[in-house]
Short mmCIF file of C-alpha atoms in Angstrom, two decimals:
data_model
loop_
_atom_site.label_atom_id
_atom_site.label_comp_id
_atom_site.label_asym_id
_atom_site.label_seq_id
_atom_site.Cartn_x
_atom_site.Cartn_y
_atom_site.Cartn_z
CA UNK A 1 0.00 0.00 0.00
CA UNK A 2 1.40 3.47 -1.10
CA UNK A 3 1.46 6.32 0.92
CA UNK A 4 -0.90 8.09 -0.89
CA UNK A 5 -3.33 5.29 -0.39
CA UNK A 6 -2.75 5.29 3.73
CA UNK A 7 -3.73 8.87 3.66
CA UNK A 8 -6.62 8.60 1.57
CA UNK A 9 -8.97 6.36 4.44
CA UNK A 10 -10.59 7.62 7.51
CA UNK A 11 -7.99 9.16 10.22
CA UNK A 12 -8.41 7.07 13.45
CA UNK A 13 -8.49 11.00 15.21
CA UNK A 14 -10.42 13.51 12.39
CA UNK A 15 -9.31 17.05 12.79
CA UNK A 16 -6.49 16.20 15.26
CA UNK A 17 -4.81 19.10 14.07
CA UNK A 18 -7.55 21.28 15.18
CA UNK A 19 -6.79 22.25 18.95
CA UNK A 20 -8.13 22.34 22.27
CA UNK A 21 -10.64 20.05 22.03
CA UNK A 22 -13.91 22.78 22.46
CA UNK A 23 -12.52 23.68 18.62
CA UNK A 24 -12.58 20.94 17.21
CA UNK A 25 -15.92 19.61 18.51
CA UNK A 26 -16.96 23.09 17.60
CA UNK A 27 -15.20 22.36 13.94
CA UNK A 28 -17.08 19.29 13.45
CA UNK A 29 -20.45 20.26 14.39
CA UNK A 30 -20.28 23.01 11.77
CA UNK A 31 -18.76 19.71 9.24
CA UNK A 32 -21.75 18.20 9.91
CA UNK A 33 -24.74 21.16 10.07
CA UNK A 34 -23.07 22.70 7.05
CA UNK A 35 -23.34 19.30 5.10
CA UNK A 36 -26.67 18.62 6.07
CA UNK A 37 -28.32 22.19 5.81
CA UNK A 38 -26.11 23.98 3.76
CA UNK A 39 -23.26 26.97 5.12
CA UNK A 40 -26.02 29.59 4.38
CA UNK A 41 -28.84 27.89 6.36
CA UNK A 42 -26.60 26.94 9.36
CA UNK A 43 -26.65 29.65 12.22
CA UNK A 44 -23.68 29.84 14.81
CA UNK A 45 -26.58 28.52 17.39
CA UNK A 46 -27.22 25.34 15.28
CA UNK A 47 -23.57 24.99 15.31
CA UNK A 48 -22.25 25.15 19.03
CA UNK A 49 -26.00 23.18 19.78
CA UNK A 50 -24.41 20.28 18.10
CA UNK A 51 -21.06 20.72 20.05
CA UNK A 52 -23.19 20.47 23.59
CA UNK A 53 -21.69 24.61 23.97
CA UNK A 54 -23.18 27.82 24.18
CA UNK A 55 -23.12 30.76 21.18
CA UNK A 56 -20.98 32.61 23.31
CA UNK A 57 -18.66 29.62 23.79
CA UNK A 58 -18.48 29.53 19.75
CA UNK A 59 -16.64 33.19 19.71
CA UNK A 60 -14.08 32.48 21.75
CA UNK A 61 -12.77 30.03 19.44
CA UNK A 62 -14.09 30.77 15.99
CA UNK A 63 -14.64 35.11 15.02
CA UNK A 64 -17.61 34.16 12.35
CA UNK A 65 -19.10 31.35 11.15
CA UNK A 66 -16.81 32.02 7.75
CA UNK A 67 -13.95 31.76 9.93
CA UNK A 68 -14.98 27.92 10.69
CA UNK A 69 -15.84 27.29 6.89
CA UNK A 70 -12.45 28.62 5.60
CA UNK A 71 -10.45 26.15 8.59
CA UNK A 72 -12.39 23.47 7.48
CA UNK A 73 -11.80 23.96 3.95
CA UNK A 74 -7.91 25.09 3.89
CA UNK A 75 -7.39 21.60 6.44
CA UNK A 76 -9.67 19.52 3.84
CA UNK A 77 -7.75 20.66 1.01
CA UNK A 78 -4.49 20.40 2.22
CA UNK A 79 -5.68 16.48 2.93
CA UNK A 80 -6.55 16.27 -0.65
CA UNK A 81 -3.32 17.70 -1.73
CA UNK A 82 -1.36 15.68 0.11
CA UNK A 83 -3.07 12.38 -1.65
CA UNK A 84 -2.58 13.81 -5.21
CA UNK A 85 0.96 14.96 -4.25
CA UNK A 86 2.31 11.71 -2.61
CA UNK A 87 0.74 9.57 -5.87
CA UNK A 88 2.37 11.91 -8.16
CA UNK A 89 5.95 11.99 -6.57
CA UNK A 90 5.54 8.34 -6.45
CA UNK A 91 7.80 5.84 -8.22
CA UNK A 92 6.46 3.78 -10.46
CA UNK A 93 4.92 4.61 -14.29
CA UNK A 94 2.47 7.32 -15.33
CA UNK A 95 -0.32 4.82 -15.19
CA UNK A 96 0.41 3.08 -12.09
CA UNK A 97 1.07 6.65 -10.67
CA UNK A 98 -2.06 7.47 -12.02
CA UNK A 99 -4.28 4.54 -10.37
CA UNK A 100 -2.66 5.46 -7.60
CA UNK A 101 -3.51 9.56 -7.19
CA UNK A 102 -7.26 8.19 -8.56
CA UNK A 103 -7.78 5.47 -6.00
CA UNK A 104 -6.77 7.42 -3.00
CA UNK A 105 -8.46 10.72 -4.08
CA UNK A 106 -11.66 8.89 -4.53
CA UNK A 107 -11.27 7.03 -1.33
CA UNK A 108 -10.90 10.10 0.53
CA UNK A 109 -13.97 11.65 -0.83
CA UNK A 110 -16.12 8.21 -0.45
CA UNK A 111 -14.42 7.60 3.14
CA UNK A 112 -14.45 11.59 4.37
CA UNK A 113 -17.78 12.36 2.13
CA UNK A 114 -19.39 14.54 4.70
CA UNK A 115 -16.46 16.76 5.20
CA UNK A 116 -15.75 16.28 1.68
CA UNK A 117 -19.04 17.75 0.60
CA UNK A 118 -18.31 20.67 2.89
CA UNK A 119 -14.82 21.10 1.16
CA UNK A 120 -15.75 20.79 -2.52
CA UNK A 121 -19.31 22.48 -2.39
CA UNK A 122 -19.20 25.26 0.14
CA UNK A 123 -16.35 27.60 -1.54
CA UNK A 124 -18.26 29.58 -3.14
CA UNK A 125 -19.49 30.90 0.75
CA UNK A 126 -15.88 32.47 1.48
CA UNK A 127 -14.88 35.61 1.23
CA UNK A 128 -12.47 36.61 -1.55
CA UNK A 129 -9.42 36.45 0.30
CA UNK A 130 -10.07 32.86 1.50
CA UNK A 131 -11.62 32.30 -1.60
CA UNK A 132 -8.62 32.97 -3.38
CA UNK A 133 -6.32 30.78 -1.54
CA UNK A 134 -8.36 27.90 -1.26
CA UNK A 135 -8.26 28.30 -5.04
CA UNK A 136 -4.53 27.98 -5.12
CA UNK A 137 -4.53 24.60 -3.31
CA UNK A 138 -7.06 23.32 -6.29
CA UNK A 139 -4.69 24.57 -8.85
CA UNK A 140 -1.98 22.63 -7.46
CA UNK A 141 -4.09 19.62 -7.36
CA UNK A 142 -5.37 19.89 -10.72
CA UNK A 143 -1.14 20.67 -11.75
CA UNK A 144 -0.36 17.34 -9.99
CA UNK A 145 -3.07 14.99 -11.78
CA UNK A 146 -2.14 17.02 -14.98
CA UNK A 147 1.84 16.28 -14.47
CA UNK A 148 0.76 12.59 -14.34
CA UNK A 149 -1.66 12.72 -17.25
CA UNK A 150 0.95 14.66 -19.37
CA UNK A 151 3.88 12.32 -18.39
CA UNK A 152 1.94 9.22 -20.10
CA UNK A 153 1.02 10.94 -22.79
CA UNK A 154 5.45 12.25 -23.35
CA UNK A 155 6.00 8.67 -22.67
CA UNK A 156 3.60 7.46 -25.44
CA UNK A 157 1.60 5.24 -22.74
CA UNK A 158 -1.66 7.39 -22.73
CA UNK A 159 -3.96 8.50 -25.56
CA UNK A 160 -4.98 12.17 -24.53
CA UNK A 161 -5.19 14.55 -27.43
CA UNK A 162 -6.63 17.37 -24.41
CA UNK A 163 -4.46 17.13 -21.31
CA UNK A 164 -5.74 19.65 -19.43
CA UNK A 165 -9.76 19.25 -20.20
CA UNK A 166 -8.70 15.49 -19.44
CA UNK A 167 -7.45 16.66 -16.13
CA UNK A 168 -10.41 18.25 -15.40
CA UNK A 169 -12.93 15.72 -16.12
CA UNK A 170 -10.66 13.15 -13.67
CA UNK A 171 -11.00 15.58 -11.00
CA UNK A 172 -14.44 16.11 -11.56
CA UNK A 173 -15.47 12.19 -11.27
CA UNK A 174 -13.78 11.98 -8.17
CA UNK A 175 -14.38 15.04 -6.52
CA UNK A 176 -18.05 14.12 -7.20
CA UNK A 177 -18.23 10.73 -5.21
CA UNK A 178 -18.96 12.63 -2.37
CA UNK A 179 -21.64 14.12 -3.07
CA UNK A 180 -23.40 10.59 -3.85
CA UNK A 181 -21.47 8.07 -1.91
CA UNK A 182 -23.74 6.19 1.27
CA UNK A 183 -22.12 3.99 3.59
CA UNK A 184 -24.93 1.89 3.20
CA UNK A 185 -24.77 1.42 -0.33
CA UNK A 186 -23.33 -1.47 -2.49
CA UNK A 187 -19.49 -0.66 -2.21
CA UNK A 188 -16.88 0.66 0.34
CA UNK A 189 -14.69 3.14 -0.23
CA UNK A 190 -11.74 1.11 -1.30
CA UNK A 191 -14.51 -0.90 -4.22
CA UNK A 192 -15.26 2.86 -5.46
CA UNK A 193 -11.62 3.76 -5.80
CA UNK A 194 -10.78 0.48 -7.70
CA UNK A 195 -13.38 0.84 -10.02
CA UNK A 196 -12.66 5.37 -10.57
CA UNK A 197 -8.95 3.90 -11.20
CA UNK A 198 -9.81 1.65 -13.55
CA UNK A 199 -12.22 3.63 -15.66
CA UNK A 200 -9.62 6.53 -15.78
CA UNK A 201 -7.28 4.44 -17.05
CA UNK A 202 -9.59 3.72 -19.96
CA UNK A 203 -10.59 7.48 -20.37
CA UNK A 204 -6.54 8.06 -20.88
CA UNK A 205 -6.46 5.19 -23.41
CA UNK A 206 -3.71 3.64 -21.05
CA UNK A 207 -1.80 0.93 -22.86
CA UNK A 208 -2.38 -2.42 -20.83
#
């Protein structure tokens, strides 16, 4: 198992980055209110209701509710980078590189999918500032998958006549797993990420 791929599951401690522990039980009530009504429709009160704490508790830790969206995001992202990154510094060729980047990211997003929909879906709630650099973080993602994609197609092992619409349409199918995957449906995480790896490498026209 790469190290891509031991990122990509559920983290035995979610958020542990996110400190003292009023925060982060502050962080993933809004995770979960903002996933299931929506940043707009969430109040501050809905949020520290969920954590067991007061509004006023909510302040000390957290300025506005945007100020919990963009910590949430900016740590979500950076996860997702990570993934991408490790596949595509990874030994191995473009394709198997490729499978790999594919099968975590899509794990991630199947295994994480509430926090994932809050990541992928919300940005458009920030402010420009945060905006803007949760923006950069995509771009590198999208320039990692794209290095892969455009390193098969130099090495004459993938058929891709539009590398960086190609790109696109990769990160698209696997950003968009979270917004449909159930625990209680028909595959786990790790079944959804085989199968996104394998149809991507058809979409590339990878030589087998």
């Amino acid at each position: 198992m790469s190290t891509a791929e031991e990122t990509a599951g559920g983290e035995m401690q979610p958020w542990a980055e996110v400190t003292p522990d009023a925060a982060r039980r502050l962080l993933v009530a809004a995770v979960e209110a903002f996933a299931e009504r929506g940043y707009h429709a969430t109040t501050t009160r809905d949020i520290a209701g969920r954590a067991g704490m007061s509004p006023a508790a909510l302040y000390i830790h957290y300025k506005t509710k945007e100020e919990l969206l963009h910590r949430i995001s900016r740590i979500g992202h950076d996860k997702a980078l990570g993934i991408v990154r490790g596949a595509a510094q990874g030994g191995g060729s473009a394709a198997e590189r490729l499978t790999d980047a594919v099968r975590s990211f899509v794990r991630w997003h199947a295994g994480q999918h509430t926090t994932a929909r809050v990541v992928q879906y919300e940005l458009e709630a920030l402010g420009p500032e945060a905006r803007a650099e949760i923006v950069a973080l995509r771009r590198q993602t999208d320039a990692a998958v794209r290095g892969i994609i455009a390193d098969g197609v130099a090495a004459g092992d993938f058929d891709v006549p539009d590398v960086p619409g190609t790109t696109l349409a990769v990160l698209s199918l696997c950003i968009d797993v979270a917004r449909w995957f159930n625990v209680d449906g028909p595959r786990t995480p790790d079944e959804v990420g085989a199968l996104y790896a394998d149809l991507v490498l058809r979409m590339v026209g990878a030589k087998q």
